[in-house]
Amino acid sequence: MLKKCLRKTYLIELNTFQSQSTQDIIVSMKNTQSLKHKKFYIKTFGCQMNENESEQMAGILKSYGAHPCTKMEESHIIIINTCAVREKPVEKLFSLLGRIQKIKQKNHAVIGVAGCVGQLFKNEITQRNKAVDFVMGPDNLAKLPEIINMRLKTESSPIHTSRNREWREINQISRQNRISAYVTIMKGCDNFCTYCIVPFAKGREKYRPLKYIREEIKDLAEKGYKEIQLLGQNVNSYKDPDSGKNFSSLLKEVHKIHGIEWIRFITSHPKNFTPEIIRTMAQNDKICHQLHLPIQSGSDSILKSMGRDYTRKEYLEKIKLLKKLMPDISLSTDIIVGFPGETEKDFYDTIDVLERVGYTNIFSFRYSERPFTKASAFKDSVPFEIKKKRLIELQEIQKKIQLKFNKSLIGKKMKVLCMGRSQKNHHSYRGRNEAYQVVNFKSDPDCIGKFVTVEITDCGPYSLIGKI
Ligand code: SAM
Ligand code: SF4
C-alpha cells in the first residue's frame, strides 16, 4: 500500500471543500467561539490516509476560525496524528511528546494525539505523558472543536475513541496540494492479516456513499485539480451503501467527471482485485496504468500464515492479465521480510517474484511484532540480524531492477504532471509521470500544475531526469 511511513509537517493551503449534502459534520456549535484566532499545528506520521485525516482536521479547525501555524512553538493547539502500523512511528511519537512537554510549559498549548496510536494506546499515552490533554481515535475527527473547547475551558475530557458503525461524512478539508488530491472512499479493514494492527485501530470497513465521492471530485475538478487518488485500506472491496455499486462501477463514475485527467487508487488487495477491475483500468483512459498491489511474500506457506487468502500463483496470474491488457502498466508492491517462520527458501521465493514482475517501486519492511495481532503469538523465529540482512539484500536487488528499467527510459518522451519546484535544485521542477515515478526537469515557472512533455536524459534508481 501505502508509501513508507513519512514524517510530514502540515503545510496549509486554504481549500475547503463544502459539499451540498445535508449530512454535515456533527459538531455542537455551542461554545466553540474560543477557537477563533487560535493557531494550530498538526504533525503527521504515517501514510496517505493519515495525511488525508490531517487535512480533514485542519479543515474542521479552520471552519471554526482557527489558523494554521508552521511553528509548533508558536501554536495554541498541537495535534500529532500518528500511524501504528509499525513500531517506529509509535516510538517517534513518545520522543516528540518529550519535546512538546517543554513547549507546553512555555505557551500552555493544548496537546492532542490523534490517529491509530490515539485509538489503541490511549491509556498508555495519557498516563506516560502528562502534557497530553486529549487522545482521539480516527472515528472522532468531527468532535475535534468540541474536545479542544472543553479543554480550553479546563473541563477534563481526555479520551475520545468511540467507534461509528456507519460512514460519517466530513466535508471540511484543507488540502496541502492544489494539483493532486486524496479522496477517501472507505475506512477500516475486515481482513485481519495476522501481522497487521489496522483492523484494531481503524475498525471494520465502512464505505463512503458514492454521491459524496462524486460531489467532492466534481468540486476538485472545478477548482482545477488534475489528478485524484482514491484512498482506502482495501479499495477493491468498495460497495456503495446506497446502490451496492462495486469498485469498478465507482471507477467508471469517477471517469465521467470532466476536468480530472489522471485517476489513481490505493491500496488494492490481491484477493479482491478482479479481472473486471483490470478491464475497467484498461478501457478507461483517465485511469492511470499504474497499480500498487502488495504481495507481502512470494512464499505460499508464509502467505498462508499471514492470512492473505491468495497464493503466489494466483497473484502472478493477475499480474499476467494486467500486463496483457496494459503492456505499459507500472507496478509497485509492499514486502515484509523476516515474518515468523520465514526460511532462506521463502525469502528467495520473494526475490524471485521481484525478478519476475519487475516492479517500478517497492516498499519493504522488516517484520515488526504488533500488539493485538494473531502473529504476535507466533514464535518470532528469525533473528533481528537476519531480518536486517534480508531487507538490505532485497532492497539492493530491487535497486538494480529499478535502475535497469529507468535506464531503458532514457531518450523516451513522456507526459509529466508538474507538482512544483525541485526540493534539491530550485532551478528545476519536479513532477510525476503516469507510472508515478518522480521526474526532475528544467522548465519555465509557469509549468506548475500543468501537464508537460519531458524527454528523459538521465536517471537514478529512484527518479528520472529530463528536459522539456
Ligand atoms: N491494506 C494494505 C494491504 O493489504 O496490503 C496494507 C496496509 S498496511 C497499513 C501497509 C503496509 O505495512 C503493509 O502492506 C505491510 O507491508 C506493512 N506492515 C503492516 N504490518 C506490518 C508489520 N507488523 N510489520 C512490518 N510491516 C508491516
Ligand atoms: Fe492490514 Fe491486511 Fe487490512 Fe491491509 S488488508 S490493512 S495488511 S489487515
PDB file of C-alpha atoms in Angstrom, residues 198-401:
ATOM      1  CA  VAL A 198      -5.032  -1.779  11.162  1.00  0.00           C
ATOM      2  CA  PRO A 199      -8.374  -3.583  11.778  1.00  0.00           C
ATOM      3  CA  PHE A 200      -7.906  -2.973  15.523  1.00  0.00           C
ATOM      4  CA  ALA A 201      -7.017   0.674  15.012  1.00  0.00           C
ATOM      5  CA  LYS A 202      -9.404   1.683  12.252  1.00  0.00           C
ATOM      6  CA  GLY A 203     -12.239  -0.748  12.907  1.00  0.00           C
ATOM      7  CA  ARG A 204     -14.376  -2.576  10.353  1.00  0.00           C
ATOM      8  CA  GLU A 205     -14.831  -1.496   6.742  1.00  0.00           C
ATOM      9  CA  LYS A 206     -17.146   1.466   6.150  1.00  0.00           C
ATOM     10  CA  TYR A 207     -17.818   2.738   2.660  1.00  0.00           C
ATOM     11  CA  ARG A 208     -18.362   6.343   1.704  1.00  0.00           C
ATOM     12  CA  PRO A 209     -21.565   6.889  -0.292  1.00  0.00           C
ATOM     13  CA  LEU A 210     -20.854   7.361  -3.996  1.00  0.00           C
ATOM     14  CA  LYS A 211     -22.858  10.614  -4.083  1.00  0.00           C
ATOM     15  CA  TYR A 212     -20.371  12.273  -1.672  1.00  0.00           C
ATOM     16  CA  ILE A 213     -17.363  10.937  -3.578  1.00  0.00           C
ATOM     17  CA  ARG A 214     -18.790  12.298  -6.819  1.00  0.00           C
ATOM     18  CA  GLU A 215     -19.569  15.705  -5.254  1.00  0.00           C
ATOM     19  CA  GLU A 216     -16.072  16.014  -3.812  1.00  0.00           C
ATOM     20  CA  ILE A 217     -14.353  15.104  -7.082  1.00  0.00           C
ATOM     21  CA  LYS A 218     -16.566  17.468  -9.117  1.00  0.00           C
ATOM     22  CA  ASP A 219     -15.657  20.221  -6.679  1.00  0.00           C
ATOM     23  CA  LEU A 220     -11.942  19.367  -7.042  1.00  0.00           C
ATOM     24  CA  ALA A 221     -12.239  19.406 -10.847  1.00  0.00           C
ATOM     25  CA  GLU A 222     -13.881  22.858 -10.704  1.00  0.00           C
ATOM     26  CA  LYS A 223     -11.003  24.071  -8.537  1.00  0.00           C
ATOM     27  CA  GLY A 224      -8.533  22.941 -11.203  1.00  0.00           C
ATOM     28  CA  TYR A 225      -7.184  19.705  -9.694  1.00  0.00           C
ATOM     29  CA  LYS A 226      -5.745  17.467 -12.376  1.00  0.00           C
ATOM     30  CA  GLU A 227      -5.282  14.209 -10.505  1.00  0.00           C
ATOM     31  CA  ILE A 228      -7.138  12.360  -7.777  1.00  0.00           C
ATOM     32  CA  GLN A 229      -6.092   9.365  -5.720  1.00  0.00           C
ATOM     33  CA  LEU A 230      -8.910   7.275  -4.280  1.00  0.00           C
ATOM     34  CA  LEU A 231      -7.896   6.131  -0.806  1.00  0.00           C
ATOM     35  CA  GLY A 232      -8.761   3.239   1.476  1.00  0.00           C
ATOM     36  CA  GLN A 233      -7.112   0.283   3.222  1.00  0.00           C
ATOM     37  CA  ASN A 234      -8.755  -2.063   0.754  1.00  0.00           C
ATOM     38  CA  VAL A 235     -10.343  -0.021  -2.043  1.00  0.00           C
ATOM     39  CA  ASN A 236     -11.308  -3.061  -4.132  1.00  0.00           C
ATOM     40  CA  SER A 237     -13.907  -4.180  -1.589  1.00  0.00           C
ATOM     41  CA  TYR A 238     -15.781  -0.850  -2.018  1.00  0.00           C
ATOM     42  CA  LYS A 239     -19.570  -1.097  -2.119  1.00  0.00           C
ATOM     43  CA  ASP A 240     -21.775   1.994  -2.345  1.00  0.00           C
ATOM     44  CA  PRO A 241     -24.032   1.826   0.751  1.00  0.00           C
ATOM     45  CA  ASP A 242     -26.967   3.280  -1.269  1.00  0.00           C
ATOM     46  CA  SER A 243     -26.822   1.364  -4.561  1.00  0.00           C
ATOM     47  CA  GLY A 244     -24.452  -1.543  -3.840  1.00  0.00           C
ATOM     48  CA  LYS A 245     -22.262  -0.474  -6.816  1.00  0.00           C
ATOM     49  CA  ASN A 246     -18.786  -2.026  -6.669  1.00  0.00           C
ATOM     50  CA  PHE A 247     -15.297  -0.597  -7.133  1.00  0.00           C
ATOM     51  CA  SER A 248     -15.311  -0.999 -10.929  1.00  0.00           C
ATOM     52  CA  SER A 249     -18.573   0.953 -11.161  1.00  0.00           C
ATOM     53  CA  LEU A 250     -17.109   3.628  -8.895  1.00  0.00           C
ATOM     54  CA  LEU A 251     -14.096   3.941 -11.207  1.00  0.00           C
ATOM     55  CA  LYS A 252     -16.397   4.334 -14.224  1.00  0.00           C
ATOM     56  CA  GLU A 253     -18.434   7.016 -12.409  1.00  0.00           C
ATOM     57  CA  VAL A 254     -15.296   8.935 -11.476  1.00  0.00           C
ATOM     58  CA  HIS A 255     -14.047   8.602 -15.040  1.00  0.00           C
ATOM     59  CA  LYS A 256     -17.117  10.545 -16.264  1.00  0.00           C
ATOM     60  CA  ILE A 257     -16.183  13.648 -14.235  1.00  0.00           C
ATOM     61  CA  HIS A 258     -14.918  16.309 -16.583  1.00  0.00           C
ATOM     62  CA  GLY A 259     -11.627  18.042 -15.711  1.00  0.00           C
ATOM     63  CA  ILE A 260      -9.821  15.302 -13.787  1.00  0.00           C
ATOM     64  CA  GLU A 261      -7.214  13.816 -16.106  1.00  0.00           C
ATOM     65  CA  TRP A 262      -5.476  11.165 -14.014  1.00  0.00           C
ATOM     66  CA  ILE A 263      -7.217   8.749 -11.642  1.00  0.00           C
ATOM     67  CA  ARG A 264      -5.246   6.531  -9.257  1.00  0.00           C
ATOM     68  CA  PHE A 265      -6.231   4.384  -6.295  1.00  0.00           C
ATOM     69  CA  ILE A 266      -4.518   2.847  -3.310  1.00  0.00           C
ATOM     70  CA  THR A 267      -4.475   0.226  -1.687  1.00  0.00           C
ATOM     71  CA  SER A 268      -5.621  -2.823  -3.604  1.00  0.00           C
ATOM     72  CA  HIS A 269      -5.756  -6.262  -2.018  1.00  0.00           C
ATOM     73  CA  PRO A 270      -4.778  -9.059  -4.423  1.00  0.00           C
ATOM     74  CA  LYS A 271      -7.660 -11.302  -3.292  1.00  0.00           C
ATOM     75  CA  ASN A 272     -10.263  -8.635  -4.188  1.00  0.00           C
ATOM     76  CA  PHE A 273      -8.505  -7.443  -7.318  1.00  0.00           C
ATOM     77  CA  THR A 274     -10.745  -8.869 -10.048  1.00  0.00           C
ATOM     78  CA  PRO A 275     -10.414  -9.212 -13.835  1.00  0.00           C
ATOM     79  CA  GLU A 276     -13.363  -6.763 -14.014  1.00  0.00           C
ATOM     80  CA  ILE A 277     -11.225  -4.082 -12.326  1.00  0.00           C
ATOM     81  CA  ILE A 278      -8.328  -4.867 -14.686  1.00  0.00           C
ATOM     82  CA  ARG A 279     -10.618  -4.453 -17.717  1.00  0.00           C
ATOM     83  CA  THR A 280     -12.017  -1.200 -16.307  1.00  0.00           C
ATOM     84  CA  MET A 281      -8.475   0.134 -15.960  1.00  0.00           C
ATOM     85  CA  ALA A 282      -7.598  -0.904 -19.497  1.00  0.00           C
ATOM     86  CA  GLN A 283     -10.777   0.543 -21.066  1.00  0.00           C
ATOM     87  CA  ASN A 284     -10.929   3.948 -19.373  1.00  0.00           C
ATOM     88  CA  ASP A 285      -8.060   6.125 -20.456  1.00  0.00           C
ATOM     89  CA  LYS A 286      -8.040   8.511 -17.488  1.00  0.00           C
ATOM     90  CA  ILE A 287      -7.305   5.637 -15.089  1.00  0.00           C
ATOM     91  CA  CYS A 288      -3.517   5.551 -14.871  1.00  0.00           C
ATOM     92  CA  HIS A 289      -1.752   2.393 -15.953  1.00  0.00           C
ATOM     93  CA  GLN A 290      -0.203   2.192 -12.527  1.00  0.00           C
ATOM     94  CA  LEU A 291      -1.052  -0.118  -9.653  1.00  0.00           C
ATOM     95  CA  HIS A 292       0.125  -0.774  -6.135  1.00  0.00           C
ATOM     96  CA  LEU A 293      -0.584  -4.442  -5.407  1.00  0.00           C
ATOM     97  CA  PRO A 294       1.036  -5.594  -2.144  1.00  0.00           C
ATOM     98  CA  ILE A 295       2.240  -9.191  -2.262  1.00  0.00           C
ATOM     99  CA  GLN A 296       3.970  -9.194   1.184  1.00  0.00           C
ATOM    100  CA  SER A 297       5.775 -12.503   0.470  1.00  0.00           C
ATOM    101  CA  GLY A 298       6.498 -14.729  -2.519  1.00  0.00           C
ATOM    102  CA  SER A 299       6.177 -17.913  -0.464  1.00  0.00           C
ATOM    103  CA  ASP A 300       2.876 -19.779  -0.231  1.00  0.00           C
ATOM    104  CA  SER A 301       3.497 -21.040   3.283  1.00  0.00           C
ATOM    105  CA  ILE A 302       4.265 -17.518   4.546  1.00  0.00           C
ATOM    106  CA  LEU A 303       1.260 -16.069   2.695  1.00  0.00           C
ATOM    107  CA  LYS A 304      -0.879 -18.701   4.403  1.00  0.00           C
ATOM    108  CA  SER A 305       0.473 -17.915   7.820  1.00  0.00           C
ATOM    109  CA  MET A 306      -0.015 -14.182   7.116  1.00  0.00           C
ATOM    110  CA  GLY A 307      -3.689 -14.935   6.353  1.00  0.00           C
ATOM    111  CA  ARG A 308      -3.527 -13.236   2.950  1.00  0.00           C
ATOM    112  CA  ASP A 309      -6.016 -15.530   1.180  1.00  0.00           C
ATOM    113  CA  TYR A 310      -4.170 -15.822  -2.152  1.00  0.00           C
ATOM    114  CA  THR A 311      -1.322 -17.914  -3.445  1.00  0.00           C
ATOM    115  CA  ARG A 312       1.777 -16.797  -5.295  1.00  0.00           C
ATOM    116  CA  LYS A 313       0.362 -18.388  -8.471  1.00  0.00           C
ATOM    117  CA  GLU A 314      -2.946 -16.506  -8.183  1.00  0.00           C
ATOM    118  CA  TYR A 315      -1.069 -13.242  -7.630  1.00  0.00           C
ATOM    119  CA  LEU A 316       1.185 -13.830 -10.650  1.00  0.00           C
ATOM    120  CA  GLU A 317      -1.833 -14.693 -12.818  1.00  0.00           C
ATOM    121  CA  LYS A 318      -3.344 -11.300 -12.026  1.00  0.00           C
ATOM    122  CA  ILE A 319      -0.035  -9.643 -12.934  1.00  0.00           C
ATOM    123  CA  LYS A 320      -0.049 -11.569 -16.213  1.00  0.00           C
ATOM    124  CA  LEU A 321      -3.534 -10.296 -17.106  1.00  0.00           C
ATOM    125  CA  LEU A 322      -2.579  -6.738 -16.124  1.00  0.00           C
ATOM    126  CA  LYS A 323       0.466  -6.870 -18.418  1.00  0.00           C
ATOM    127  CA  LYS A 324      -1.544  -8.455 -21.222  1.00  0.00           C
ATOM    128  CA  LEU A 325      -4.252  -5.777 -21.208  1.00  0.00           C
ATOM    129  CA  MET A 326      -1.881  -2.895 -20.335  1.00  0.00           C
ATOM    130  CA  PRO A 327       1.662  -3.647 -21.564  1.00  0.00           C
ATOM    131  CA  ASP A 328       2.855  -0.296 -20.169  1.00  0.00           C
ATOM    132  CA  ILE A 329       1.497  -0.953 -16.636  1.00  0.00           C
ATOM    133  CA  SER A 330       3.723   0.260 -13.795  1.00  0.00           C
ATOM    134  CA  LEU A 331       3.555  -1.966 -10.722  1.00  0.00           C
ATOM    135  CA  SER A 332       4.619  -1.466  -7.129  1.00  0.00           C
ATOM    136  CA  THR A 333       4.264  -3.585  -4.023  1.00  0.00           C
ATOM    137  CA  ASP A 334       4.775  -3.960  -0.261  1.00  0.00           C
ATOM    138  CA  ILE A 335       7.005  -6.672   1.172  1.00  0.00           C
ATOM    139  CA  ILE A 336       7.595  -7.855   4.719  1.00  0.00           C
ATOM    140  CA  VAL A 337      10.837  -9.743   5.360  1.00  0.00           C
ATOM    141  CA  GLY A 338      11.537 -11.898   8.382  1.00  0.00           C
ATOM    142  CA  PHE A 339       7.951 -12.868   9.141  1.00  0.00           C
ATOM    143  CA  PRO A 340       7.886 -15.652  11.809  1.00  0.00           C
ATOM    144  CA  GLY A 341       8.897 -18.937  10.178  1.00  0.00           C
ATOM    145  CA  GLU A 342      10.448 -17.350   7.045  1.00  0.00           C
ATOM    146  CA  THR A 343      13.258 -19.635   5.786  1.00  0.00           C
ATOM    147  CA  GLU A 344      16.014 -18.793   3.273  1.00  0.00           C
ATOM    148  CA  LYS A 345      13.916 -20.589   0.640  1.00  0.00           C
ATOM    149  CA  ASP A 346      10.825 -18.472   1.487  1.00  0.00           C
ATOM    150  CA  PHE A 347      12.931 -15.336   1.246  1.00  0.00           C
ATOM    151  CA  TYR A 348      14.353 -16.322  -2.165  1.00  0.00           C
ATOM    152  CA  ASP A 349      10.808 -17.074  -3.367  1.00  0.00           C
ATOM    153  CA  THR A 350      10.067 -13.407  -2.642  1.00  0.00           C
ATOM    154  CA  ILE A 351      13.196 -12.305  -4.530  1.00  0.00           C
ATOM    155  CA  ASP A 352      12.058 -14.491  -7.419  1.00  0.00           C
ATOM    156  CA  VAL A 353       8.735 -12.588  -7.573  1.00  0.00           C
ATOM    157  CA  LEU A 354      10.606  -9.264  -7.691  1.00  0.00           C
ATOM    158  CA  GLU A 355      12.605 -10.520 -10.664  1.00  0.00           C
ATOM    159  CA  ARG A 356       9.571 -11.934 -12.487  1.00  0.00           C
ATOM    160  CA  VAL A 357       7.289  -8.917 -12.021  1.00  0.00           C
ATOM    161  CA  GLY A 358       9.811  -6.084 -12.463  1.00  0.00           C
ATOM    162  CA  TYR A 359       8.248  -3.579 -10.081  1.00  0.00           C
ATOM    163  CA  THR A 360       8.838   0.132 -10.686  1.00  0.00           C
ATOM    164  CA  ASN A 361       8.981   0.635  -6.933  1.00  0.00           C
ATOM    165  CA  ILE A 362       8.622  -1.351  -3.706  1.00  0.00           C
ATOM    166  CA  PHE A 363       8.045  -0.561  -0.029  1.00  0.00           C
ATOM    167  CA  SER A 364       9.826  -3.148   2.065  1.00  0.00           C
ATOM    168  CA  PHE A 365       9.753  -3.615   5.810  1.00  0.00           C
ATOM    169  CA  ARG A 366      11.308  -5.756   8.483  1.00  0.00           C
ATOM    170  CA  TYR A 367       8.576  -7.675  10.278  1.00  0.00           C
ATOM    171  CA  SER A 368       7.633  -5.791  13.418  1.00  0.00           C
ATOM    172  CA  GLU A 369       5.571  -7.537  16.063  1.00  0.00           C
ATOM    173  CA  ARG A 370       2.388  -5.583  16.783  1.00  0.00           C
ATOM    174  CA  PRO A 371       0.122  -5.870  19.800  1.00  0.00           C
ATOM    175  CA  PHE A 372      -3.402  -7.324  19.351  1.00  0.00           C
ATOM    176  CA  THR A 373      -2.398  -9.267  16.212  1.00  0.00           C
ATOM    177  CA  LYS A 374      -2.519 -13.036  15.788  1.00  0.00           C
ATOM    178  CA  ALA A 375       1.135 -13.173  14.695  1.00  0.00           C
ATOM    179  CA  SER A 376       2.243 -11.619  17.992  1.00  0.00           C
ATOM    180  CA  ALA A 377       1.614 -15.081  19.487  1.00  0.00           C
ATOM    181  CA  PHE A 378       3.790 -16.774  16.802  1.00  0.00           C
ATOM    182  CA  LYS A 379       7.359 -17.634  17.671  1.00  0.00           C
ATOM    183  CA  ASP A 380       9.462 -14.854  16.101  1.00  0.00           C
ATOM    184  CA  SER A 381      11.995 -17.345  14.750  1.00  0.00           C
ATOM    185  CA  VAL A 382      14.011 -15.001  12.507  1.00  0.00           C
ATOM    186  CA  PRO A 383      16.826 -13.250  14.413  1.00  0.00           C
ATOM    187  CA  PHE A 384      16.999  -9.457  14.079  1.00  0.00           C
ATOM    188  CA  GLU A 385      20.355  -9.610  12.248  1.00  0.00           C
ATOM    189  CA  ILE A 386      18.931 -11.988   9.622  1.00  0.00           C
ATOM    190  CA  LYS A 387      15.882  -9.765   9.104  1.00  0.00           C
ATOM    191  CA  LYS A 388      18.219  -6.810   8.635  1.00  0.00           C
ATOM    192  CA  LYS A 389      20.446  -8.709   6.198  1.00  0.00           C
ATOM    193  CA  ARG A 390      17.485  -9.934   4.143  1.00  0.00           C
ATOM    194  CA  LEU A 391      15.985  -6.465   3.940  1.00  0.00           C
ATOM    195  CA  ILE A 392      19.276  -4.993   2.682  1.00  0.00           C
ATOM    196  CA  GLU A 393      19.683  -7.782   0.113  1.00  0.00           C
ATOM    197  CA  LEU A 394      16.120  -7.390  -1.149  1.00  0.00           C
ATOM    198  CA  GLN A 395      16.479  -3.612  -1.435  1.00  0.00           C
ATOM    199  CA  GLU A 396      19.795  -3.945  -3.293  1.00  0.00           C
ATOM    200  CA  ILE A 397      18.269  -6.356  -5.823  1.00  0.00           C
ATOM    201  CA  GLN A 398      15.259  -4.086  -6.324  1.00  0.00           C
ATOM    202  CA  LYS A 399      17.548  -1.074  -6.751  1.00  0.00           C
ATOM    203  CA  LYS A 400      19.274  -2.829  -9.662  1.00  0.00           C
ATOM    204  CA  ILE A 401      15.901  -3.759 -11.232  1.00  0.00           C
TER     205      ILE A 401
END
